[in-house]
Amino acid sequence: MFVKLQEEKVFKDPVHHSIYVQDVTIWNLINTPEFQRLRRIRQLGTTYLTFHGAEHSRLSHSLGVYEITRKIISQFERSGYTDWPQEERLLSLCASLLHDVGHGPFSHSLEQIFHTDHEEWTCEVILGDTEINRVLREVSDDFPERVASVIRKTYDKPIVVSLVSSQLDADRMDYLLRDAYFTGVNYGTFDLDRILRVLRPYEDKIVVKESGMHAVEDYLVSRYQMYWQVYFHPVTRSSEIVLRQIFRRAKELHKEGFRFAFLLAPIKHLLEGSLQLGDYLRLDESLVQTTFSEWANERDTLLSSLCRRFLNRQLYKYALLEEQDEAWLADARQEWLLLGLNPDYHLEVDNPFDSPYDIYKPEQKPAGREKPPILLLNEREQLTEISVKSDIIRSIAGIQHGKYCVYYPKDELLPYIDRLSKNTREKLSL
Amino acid sequence: MFVKLQEEKVFKDPVHHSIYVQDVTIWNLINTPEFQRLRRIRQLGTTYLTFHGAEHSRLSHSLGVYEITRKIISQFERSGYTDWPQEERLLSLCASLLHDVGHGPFSHSLEQIFHTDHEEWTCEVILGDTEINRVLREVSDDFPERVASVIRKTYDKPIVVSLVSSQLDADRMDYLLRDAYFTGVNYGTFDLDRILRVLRPYEDKIVVKESGMHAVEDYLVSRYQMYWQVYFHPVTRSSEIVLRQIFRRAKELHKEGFRFAFLLAPIKHLLEGSLQLGDYLRLDESLVQTTFSEWANERDTLLSSLCRRFLNRQLYKYALLEEQDEAWLADARQEWLLLGLNPDYHLEVDNPFDSPYDIYKPEQKPAGREKPPILLLNEREQLTEISVKSDIIRSIAGIQHGKYCVYYPKDELLPYIDRLSKNTREKLSL
Amino acid sequence: MFVKLQEEKVFKDPVHHSIYVQDVTIWNLINTPEFQRLRRIRQLGTTYLTFHGAEHSRLSHSLGVYEITRKIISQFERSGYTDWPQEERLLSLCASLLHDVGHGPFSHSLEQIFHTDHEEWTCEVILGDTEINRVLREVSDDFPERVASVIRKTYDKPIVVSLVSSQLDADRMDYLLRDAYFTGVNYGTFDLDRILRVLRPYEDKIVVKESGMHAVEDYLVSRYQMYWQVYFHPVTRSSEIVLRQIFRRAKELHKEGFRFAFLLAPIKHLLEGSLQLGDYLRLDESLVQTTFSEWANERDTLLSSLCRRFLNRQLYKYALLEEQDEAWLADARQEWLLLGLNPDYHLEVDNPFDSPYDIYKPEQKPAGREKPPILLLNEREQLTEISVKSDIIRSIAGIQHGKYCVYYPKDELLPYIDRLSKNTREKLSL
Amino acid sequence: MFVKLQEEKVFKDPVHHSIYVQDVTIWNLINTPEFQRLRRIRQLGTTYLTFHGAEHSRLSHSLGVYEITRKIISQFERSGYTDWPQEERLLSLCASLLHDVGHGPFSHSLEQIFHTDHEEWTCEVILGDTEINRVLREVSDDFPERVASVIRKTYDKPIVVSLVSSQLDADRMDYLLRDAYFTGVNYGTFDLDRILRVLRPYEDKIVVKESGMHAVEDYLVSRYQMYWQVYFHPVTRSSEIVLRQIFRRAKELHKEGFRFAFLLAPIKHLLEGSLQLGDYLRLDESLVQTTFSEWANERDTLLSSLCRRFLNRQLYKYALLEEQDEAWLADARQEWLLLGLNPDYHLEVDNPFDSPYDIYKPEQKPAGREKPPILLLNEREQLTEISVKSDIIRSIAGIQHGKYCVYYPKDELLPYIDRLSKNTREKLSL
């Protein structure tokens, strides 16, 4: 059941100018409580503590991914490319709109502590007892399952999966542009129109016309720059460390039978690892912040001081290390203990990494996690992996490591500064 | 005690590109818990439900107002204008940074229900037992009082007041640009650099060089456009109506002795009208949203359904009226009652208004509320009120009314549609 | 004969990002010598002497007008509006591309001196022995005549005429955006996408959906601002005065039988009023500038000094008058004569005017010159002239006058400054 | 004699928003005929034939270079860096404003044919009998010579030279931004403000704070992208080939004693290699275009057809070669001869190259041509050449080659297409 809206709906969007909705199903999905909940989850987690403009929500990003997918498909249809399966339009749009619907608050940080997986939650939201499921079932009984299989990357038409999830997908294109816009960092911009113009469906893949190589270079360099300027930023890392420590401490306390003065059910079940879909959908960043605000007065001083740090942005300071220095770290932990500081919390080492572009080496990847490489299509219909042709892409492909930093509460250390070893003072530039 | 930072601090800002902090006092103020709390209060209240990008916080706006003030003063100093009192620099910067620090969650809506006043709260935060007060007192004992008097517009140098609060002040200039940026509406942009270049301190006022008249026209037309496109938008009005109704209902219930399953102290004291500074500073939009999320399950079905409407963005629909039609409204209230709807909640009329520019008529204004007019300074040092010279400003001066609309829960009315009078169906285009 | 190109051609354009050519006829028209000649004629005449970025050519503007027309038609087709005559697409595109093809160098200035008319020349280019005519005739024998009748506004489907020539036509929309972009004045920008979305073909007109009124306000205010900031700028006016004086002097000299050391045929025939199409097409701004460069060494010192002024941007200075002051001007002319200056050249009064928006009053206009008003279409299909509804448009409708200025060669006057009357010195602020 | 203007002058500039002039000397230099002449010389030569927006003049670029230099110096002064020689401010500003004043029309193309050197002409304009020389001498007698020595890179304070001429100089920064703006290619943009903030005077160099490495990466990648998208564009290369052929042919004809119907003195002396400063200053792109327009009717059909090609943009087509293929080229020349085409003109191979960034290897460079490398300064005051630290810069350093193409007049070849060898038809894809 595919029904067009009588009149196109338009959302004003700062990144894409306008977002156009033409299908009843898309309109109804946007109006479900589960989708609206994404307004209460920020796209960039704690990054707003570094870049104050970065308050944008996952809802705005999800609309953006939908819009880019819509544009790509509409260009494929207009050009009459026969390798594009036209009957997959609505499925692709739904999957792109919903691909992040299972994100929880500060997902990337919390997933490390609680071992949840937003992709699984996304499938639960799509398949479970939700408004989203009801809207999807109006299309056909197996439609929710088909949407979920696109999310899981198991759908039997890989070209649909690659629209939503590849190294040049609508997801990445939107978040780079959006994160750059809201942080105010102008390294993240690239020429979206140009990239859209050089995409081609080819057999079961989406590939790039060879003459578009420089446009893709520009996009990957933007991505590389965003890692360095935004995603690896030490202040953001510091806020994530504090956030994770709050939940680590709360989990320990709860395990020990600590009686929290304030503990709403979704948080309780999160600490216990017994979250069900209903609770999960009540978990949002408002609830986390309200909980921290209440916990700022809990009796456990470690927990309460961490919460105050997070709310008041009194984060850990950082010092750059040349490399992981186990010997010094072991010594420093001893020093911390002697000063009455807690080395499990007050001394944390971090070295973020990610890859702006992966040269696909099938043997190195666990099944289901690989992202296929970007392929160039030349005029003789030959495909070449892009880093073979581009020096600049080869130079940034593979893992990029952020700075190796040690994080610690400088304010708590300062009173004891002359009791610190010379080595530690030098490492921390104190 | 005026101390410069050893190294200038820079915030990345999407509107002003960079925000520069040069003074220890400003840096310390930004790092207080009371200022950081502004991250949890949106600049535009419920507007994010209409324009999904409008998630920007009052913290980002406050930094922006500070930056514009800093630029104006720095231009006055560079040009050596003798009418600018150079010793008032730090005071002006502090007042501009802190002018909104007393805002609560969804201020404009809540102030109507609870008769609080964010300006009074701002002064309490500045003068009360707060970190902000401690930072300000490091400058001098009377410094907090001086900052508060600028906020209250009673400071004895009106030129300082007019930097922060006039019809062409740093506050308005920042919010127009910022609201336009984050909503994505490009009507709100004007040439800030050009305006800054034509401002002059003149006696105890800030005036505009006559050759800059067209730049001010552009700014006022932007303001007018923002009223129509953003501030008066019926969807935003609808969300404000639902928000106010939630608090109106909660206040009624609390008065009647209703036992809320969830009621944290700040909200309880808000309902009772007994808020103290400590509670007030815990009131933020996270708390309001968490409360709504819990209230969505309260036993009172009116309250719970209003909360669900707000969280899930299932707002009231609106119909345009030609003018307030008391006769029909009285009839409609009767119809609502007969259908089992509550006309006190399910039928609300709204007609927003404001003034892009006020031609100052002293006799018409209560003391302390007037904003002095914009004056042009010509080469013979004569001052003229700007609307005398500009047709375009004259045409938009004075009160602008948004659309006259009636708001109602269309979904609840639809089952009874054939029991509605013909007149009502016509008014609501049902 | 309508033929689509095998592959769409794309021009990179700073204003519209990309310009798309899909028809063989359009592609062939662009590649004619007559169209390429527009590269050598600036869109804004002498304005580059005030705003150094304003070097953009009429070719770039013509492509822009074509692109906006293409977008409007494509939206009309996509929406399936039945009032739009789909068979007129190619005609509309050709007329919009060619509407300025008869412009000569510095047209607006030269037309005043030589009483030529670029619209007539446009029709000659379309109908005469030109490549453009040959390309058009490939469509059909009467196609050139049909294109010319759109230019002349006599085509029997007024809706086609109004696309290219009305108060909200593709011509005005492109030049406002383009002139703002290249001068760097950001008052001229408005939301083109929004305007395009609210246009509707209605009977034999193009009208505006009532909800789009504020978008049109914004466009007309931009137009008003561009008059004040750019089109009426006194430095531009001064350069036009010098330019006109050069041709006025050359015409006088030629009439008197002066033997120019340098006088190519097109300029000679221009001075004589005997230009034929072949000569006209060789007249471009390169030729005019080269001629001035040679005339800078002619024996007539008035002519040579005017040419040096123009090339070296040593323009006349201006003084603002309150109003035309005939008595003083008569006196000043006497003073000039006594000082050996030439009042016919060295004293010129100017008061530019134009209308950002004309409220159409049929009885006041000569046939063929009126531009129909902008009409709003409401949901009951009623039309209202826009200034009835919009205060702001009413305030800027009608004639706008620039500043009343007197222009004179200050450098030539300075040696005699103490011989000037007190009155004159005051008028000129000397 | 350093004199400040009474009131700062402001030029509106699309790239830098505003350009501020504060010194009488700078103001007077801008108003000389020699500087104003740069309005008649395009910054990007024939590129406007590929990107129609690229009409911007060398005057606008020169003002931009001046403005960036002014901003750098003003930041050095504000920060009180002691390694910056404050007394060199005016000299640096003059050199940056004048660094391109010796450019002739379509310089890069003509210099290949006539072996002139714009840098030498710049020094002649500064030192010869010109208004510019007179203005400079008002500062001091040796000031013109000092300005010239900065241009020649022999001034005894290398830090001044490096402002105007290095791999990260004001010249490159302005032209990348400006060329990107006017072509409409948005690959060329980078964050100028950020770069300016990380520059430091250090001993006799300008270096980059290590934390600014990514900003420099972004700038160099922009530069790399501009080479590929704009500077190496085959259509631009084709127009340059036609332009050079015109002058090559004219030079041959003149040598053979051909009597041109139109030949003004500056062109005549150019052909003869006997240009003097006075003639050179009359050589501008208007004169070149007017000359081509007249030559389009000369008796020599090769010359006249080349001129028509250039004016009407009927350029040579190109075909991509894998590499220089001498054997085929020799054969093709024979084919051309048999068909009556002129292989010296109608078959030209081109392979542009340049270097976005040079790793300085002193032994490899002729004296006076090297540009020193970009150095990073870390917190321990150690300097490192940037490509040592940056993979991405290393990947684009060194020579970049554009595409290997053969250019030929397709229209003249088409009639003989079936007489061409199979090999040739394949090479040219005919």
PDB file of N, CA, C and O in Angstrom, chain A residues 10-48:
ATOM      1  N   VAL A  10       6.689  20.047   3.771  1.00  0.00           N
ATOM      2  CA  VAL A  10       8.044  20.582   3.717  1.00  0.00           C
ATOM      3  C   VAL A  10       8.532  20.918   5.127  1.00  0.00           C
ATOM      4  O   VAL A  10       7.864  21.647   5.849  1.00  0.00           O
ATOM      5  N   PHE A  11       9.665  20.370   5.517  1.00  0.00           N
ATOM      6  CA  PHE A  11      10.327  20.793   6.748  1.00  0.00           C
ATOM      7  C   PHE A  11      11.450  21.742   6.380  1.00  0.00           C
ATOM      8  O   PHE A  11      12.218  21.475   5.460  1.00  0.00           O
ATOM      9  N   LYS A  12      11.540  22.830   7.105  1.00  0.00           N
ATOM     10  CA  LYS A  12      12.670  23.742   6.957  1.00  0.00           C
ATOM     11  C   LYS A  12      13.879  23.098   7.622  1.00  0.00           C
ATOM     12  O   LYS A  12      13.790  22.669   8.773  1.00  0.00           O
ATOM     13  N   ASP A  13      14.971  23.035   6.911  1.00  0.00           N
ATOM     14  CA  ASP A  13      16.151  22.420   7.502  1.00  0.00           C
ATOM     15  C   ASP A  13      17.364  23.292   7.216  1.00  0.00           C
ATOM     16  O   ASP A  13      17.573  23.706   6.069  1.00  0.00           O
ATOM     17  N   PRO A  14      18.175  23.595   8.216  1.00  0.00           N
ATOM     18  CA  PRO A  14      19.296  24.499   7.966  1.00  0.00           C
ATOM     19  C   PRO A  14      20.344  23.897   7.030  1.00  0.00           C
ATOM     20  O   PRO A  14      21.034  24.634   6.345  1.00  0.00           O
ATOM     21  N   VAL A  15      20.451  22.582   6.991  1.00  0.00           N
ATOM     22  CA  VAL A  15      21.496  21.975   6.171  1.00  0.00           C
ATOM     23  C   VAL A  15      21.027  21.772   4.728  1.00  0.00           C
ATOM     24  O   VAL A  15      21.730  22.121   3.788  1.00  0.00           O
ATOM     25  N   HIS A  16      19.837  21.213   4.573  1.00  0.00           N
ATOM     26  CA  HIS A  16      19.345  20.939   3.217  1.00  0.00           C
ATOM     27  C   HIS A  16      18.334  21.975   2.736  1.00  0.00           C
ATOM     28  O   HIS A  16      17.698  21.762   1.719  1.00  0.00           O
ATOM     29  N   HIS A  17      18.161  23.038   3.499  1.00  0.00           N
ATOM     30  CA  HIS A  17      17.221  24.095   3.119  1.00  0.00           C
ATOM     31  C   HIS A  17      15.778  23.581   3.325  1.00  0.00           C
ATOM     32  O   HIS A  17      15.071  24.095   4.165  1.00  0.00           O
ATOM     33  N   SER A  18      15.367  22.584   2.558  1.00  0.00           N
ATOM     34  CA  SER A  18      14.026  22.030   2.720  1.00  0.00           C
ATOM     35  C   SER A  18      14.124  20.512   2.686  1.00  0.00           C
ATOM     36  O   SER A  18      14.970  19.953   2.004  1.00  0.00           O
ATOM     37  N   ILE A  19      13.212  19.873   3.419  1.00  0.00           N
ATOM     38  CA  ILE A  19      13.098  18.416   3.379  1.00  0.00           C
ATOM     39  C   ILE A  19      11.681  18.113   2.926  1.00  0.00           C
ATOM     40  O   ILE A  19      10.719  18.637   3.495  1.00  0.00           O
ATOM     41  N   TYR A  20      11.562  17.317   1.879  1.00  0.00           N
ATOM     42  CA  TYR A  20      10.258  17.096   1.248  1.00  0.00           C
ATOM     43  C   TYR A  20       9.702  15.719   1.598  1.00  0.00           C
ATOM     44  O   TYR A  20      10.389  14.706   1.392  1.00  0.00           O
ATOM     45  N   VAL A  21       8.475  15.671   2.071  1.00  0.00           N
ATOM     46  CA  VAL A  21       7.825  14.393   2.366  1.00  0.00           C
ATOM     47  C   VAL A  21       6.644  14.231   1.414  1.00  0.00           C
ATOM     48  O   VAL A  21       5.783  15.106   1.330  1.00  0.00           O
ATOM     49  N   GLN A  22       6.655  13.103   0.691  1.00  0.00           N
ATOM     50  CA  GLN A  22       5.637  12.911  -0.347  1.00  0.00           C
ATOM     51  C   GLN A  22       4.776  11.683  -0.106  1.00  0.00           C
ATOM     52  O   GLN A  22       3.760  11.504  -0.763  1.00  0.00           O
ATOM     53  N   ASP A  23       5.172  10.828   0.859  1.00  0.00           N
ATOM     54  CA  ASP A  23       4.477   9.564   1.073  1.00  0.00           C
ATOM     55  C   ASP A  23       3.774   9.546   2.420  1.00  0.00           C
ATOM     56  O   ASP A  23       4.351   9.951   3.432  1.00  0.00           O
ATOM     57  N   VAL A  24       2.572   8.995   2.434  1.00  0.00           N
ATOM     58  CA  VAL A  24       1.811   8.894   3.680  1.00  0.00           C
ATOM     59  C   VAL A  24       2.597   8.097   4.718  1.00  0.00           C
ATOM     60  O   VAL A  24       2.654   8.471   5.901  1.00  0.00           O
ATOM     61  N   THR A  25       3.246   7.023   4.305  1.00  0.00           N
ATOM     62  CA  THR A  25       3.988   6.197   5.264  1.00  0.00           C
ATOM     63  C   THR A  25       5.100   6.992   5.954  1.00  0.00           C
ATOM     64  O   THR A  25       5.254   6.934   7.175  1.00  0.00           O
ATOM     65  N   ILE A  26       5.850   7.744   5.193  1.00  0.00           N
ATOM     66  CA  ILE A  26       6.934   8.550   5.780  1.00  0.00           C
ATOM     67  C   ILE A  26       6.362   9.572   6.760  1.00  0.00           C
ATOM     68  O   ILE A  26       6.849   9.731   7.882  1.00  0.00           O
ATOM     69  N   TRP A  27       5.297  10.222   6.331  1.00  0.00           N
ATOM     70  CA  TRP A  27       4.671  11.230   7.198  1.00  0.00           C
ATOM     71  C   TRP A  27       4.203  10.598   8.509  1.00  0.00           C
ATOM     72  O   TRP A  27       4.446  11.129   9.599  1.00  0.00           O
ATOM     73  N   ASN A  28       3.581   9.432   8.410  1.00  0.00           N
ATOM     74  CA  ASN A  28       3.096   8.775   9.622  1.00  0.00           C
ATOM     75  C   ASN A  28       4.242   8.293  10.516  1.00  0.00           C
ATOM     76  O   ASN A  28       4.138   8.356  11.743  1.00  0.00           O
ATOM     77  N   LEU A  29       5.313   7.833   9.910  1.00  0.00           N
ATOM     78  CA  LEU A  29       6.471   7.406  10.724  1.00  0.00           C
ATOM     79  C   LEU A  29       7.042   8.581  11.522  1.00  0.00           C
ATOM     80  O   LEU A  29       7.380   8.450  12.692  1.00  0.00           O
ATOM     81  N   ILE A  30       7.149   9.732  10.840  1.00  0.00           N
ATOM     82  CA  ILE A  30       7.708  10.903  11.527  1.00  0.00           C
ATOM     83  C   ILE A  30       6.853  11.264  12.739  1.00  0.00           C
ATOM     84  O   ILE A  30       7.378  11.709  13.761  1.00  0.00           O
ATOM     85  N   ASN A  31       5.550  11.027  12.634  1.00  0.00           N
ATOM     86  CA  ASN A  31       4.653  11.431  13.728  1.00  0.00           C
ATOM     87  C   ASN A  31       4.453  10.378  14.817  1.00  0.00           C
ATOM     88  O   ASN A  31       3.583  10.537  15.670  1.00  0.00           O
ATOM     89  N   THR A  32       5.244   9.320  14.806  1.00  0.00           N
ATOM     90  CA  THR A  32       5.126   8.346  15.904  1.00  0.00           C
ATOM     91  C   THR A  32       5.883   8.836  17.144  1.00  0.00           C
ATOM     92  O   THR A  32       6.870   9.566  17.025  1.00  0.00           O
ATOM     93  N   PRO A  33       5.437   8.406  18.335  1.00  0.00           N
ATOM     94  CA  PRO A  33       6.180   8.767  19.553  1.00  0.00           C
ATOM     95  C   PRO A  33       7.628   8.289  19.525  1.00  0.00           C
ATOM     96  O   PRO A  33       8.523   8.977  20.017  1.00  0.00           O
ATOM     97  N   GLU A  34       7.867   7.122  18.918  1.00  0.00           N
ATOM     98  CA  GLU A  34       9.236   6.601  18.931  1.00  0.00           C
ATOM     99  C   GLU A  34      10.169   7.471  18.092  1.00  0.00           C
ATOM    100  O   GLU A  34      11.345   7.643  18.444  1.00  0.00           O
ATOM    101  N   PHE A  35       9.649   8.006  17.000  1.00  0.00           N
ATOM    102  CA  PHE A  35      10.505   8.876  16.197  1.00  0.00           C
ATOM    103  C   PHE A  35      10.668  10.239  16.878  1.00  0.00           C
ATOM    104  O   PHE A  35      11.757  10.804  16.919  1.00  0.00           O
ATOM    105  N   GLN A  36       9.572  10.779  17.411  1.00  0.00           N
ATOM    106  CA  GLN A  36       9.637  12.076  18.092  1.00  0.00           C
ATOM    107  C   GLN A  36      10.596  12.030  19.286  1.00  0.00           C
ATOM    108  O   GLN A  36      11.197  13.040  19.642  1.00  0.00           O
ATOM    109  N   ARG A  37      10.705  10.860  19.913  1.00  0.00           N
ATOM    110  CA  ARG A  37      11.650  10.701  21.027  1.00  0.00           C
ATOM    111  C   ARG A  37      13.083  11.084  20.630  1.00  0.00           C
ATOM    112  O   ARG A  37      13.866  11.535  21.468  1.00  0.00           O
ATOM    113  N   LEU A  38      13.420  10.946  19.361  1.00  0.00           N
ATOM    114  CA  LEU A  38      14.777  11.294  18.917  1.00  0.00           C
ATOM    115  C   LEU A  38      15.085  12.776  19.090  1.00  0.00           C
ATOM    116  O   LEU A  38      16.251  13.186  19.014  1.00  0.00           O
ATOM    117  N   ARG A  39      14.040  13.598  19.276  1.00  0.00           N
ATOM    118  CA  ARG A  39      14.294  15.013  19.592  1.00  0.00           C
ATOM    119  C   ARG A  39      15.036  15.160  20.918  1.00  0.00           C
ATOM    120  O   ARG A  39      15.635  16.199  21.184  1.00  0.00           O
ATOM    121  N   ARG A  40      14.894  14.155  21.779  1.00  0.00           N
ATOM    122  CA  ARG A  40      15.459  14.291  23.128  1.00  0.00           C
ATOM    123  C   ARG A  40      16.797  13.554  23.250  1.00  0.00           C
ATOM    124  O   ARG A  40      17.273  13.288  24.334  1.00  0.00           O
ATOM    125  N   ILE A  41      17.379  13.264  22.096  1.00  0.00           N
ATOM    126  CA  ILE A  41      18.689  12.622  22.064  1.00  0.00           C
ATOM    127  C   ILE A  41      19.555  13.397  21.091  1.00  0.00           C
ATOM    128  O   ILE A  41      19.214  13.546  19.929  1.00  0.00           O
ATOM    129  N   ARG A  42      20.671  13.889  21.599  1.00  0.00           N
ATOM    130  CA  ARG A  42      21.529  14.716  20.741  1.00  0.00           C
ATOM    131  C   ARG A  42      22.294  13.846  19.764  1.00  0.00           C
ATOM    132  O   ARG A  42      22.712  12.739  20.084  1.00  0.00           O
ATOM    133  N   GLN A  43      22.535  14.401  18.590  1.00  0.00           N
ATOM    134  CA  GLN A  43      23.291  13.694  17.560  1.00  0.00           C
ATOM    135  C   GLN A  43      24.719  13.436  18.018  1.00  0.00           C
ATOM    136  O   GLN A  43      25.286  12.388  17.747  1.00  0.00           O
ATOM    137  N   LEU A  44      25.302  14.392  18.723  1.00  0.00           N
ATOM    138  CA  LEU A  44      26.729  14.304  19.022  1.00  0.00           C
ATOM    139  C   LEU A  44      27.036  14.088  20.501  1.00  0.00           C
ATOM    140  O   LEU A  44      28.132  14.418  20.957  1.00  0.00           O
ATOM    141  N   GLY A  45      26.087  13.537  21.237  1.00  0.00           N
ATOM    142  CA  GLY A  45      26.344  13.208  22.640  1.00  0.00           C
ATOM    143  C   GLY A  45      26.829  14.403  23.424  1.00  0.00           C
ATOM    144  O   GLY A  45      26.189  15.461  23.400  1.00  0.00           O
ATOM    145  N   THR A  46      27.983  14.266  24.062  1.00  0.00           N
ATOM    146  CA  THR A  46      28.463  15.320  24.950  1.00  0.00           C
ATOM    147  C   THR A  46      29.214  16.431  24.228  1.00  0.00           C
ATOM    148  O   THR A  46      29.746  17.337  24.872  1.00  0.00           O
ATOM    149  N   THR A  47      29.275  16.371  22.915  1.00  0.00           N
ATOM    150  CA  THR A  47      30.078  17.351  22.165  1.00  0.00           C
ATOM    151  C   THR A  47      29.633  18.794  22.412  1.00  0.00           C
ATOM    152  O   THR A  47      30.416  19.731  22.267  1.00  0.00           O
ATOM    153  N   TYR A  48      28.360  18.978  22.812  1.00  0.00           N
ATOM    154  CA  TYR A  48      27.901  20.360  23.078  1.00  0.00           C
ATOM    155  C   TYR A  48      28.708  21.001  24.195  1.00  0.00           C
ATOM    156  O   TYR A  48      28.697  22.221  24.338  1.00  0.00           O
TER     157      TYR A  48
END
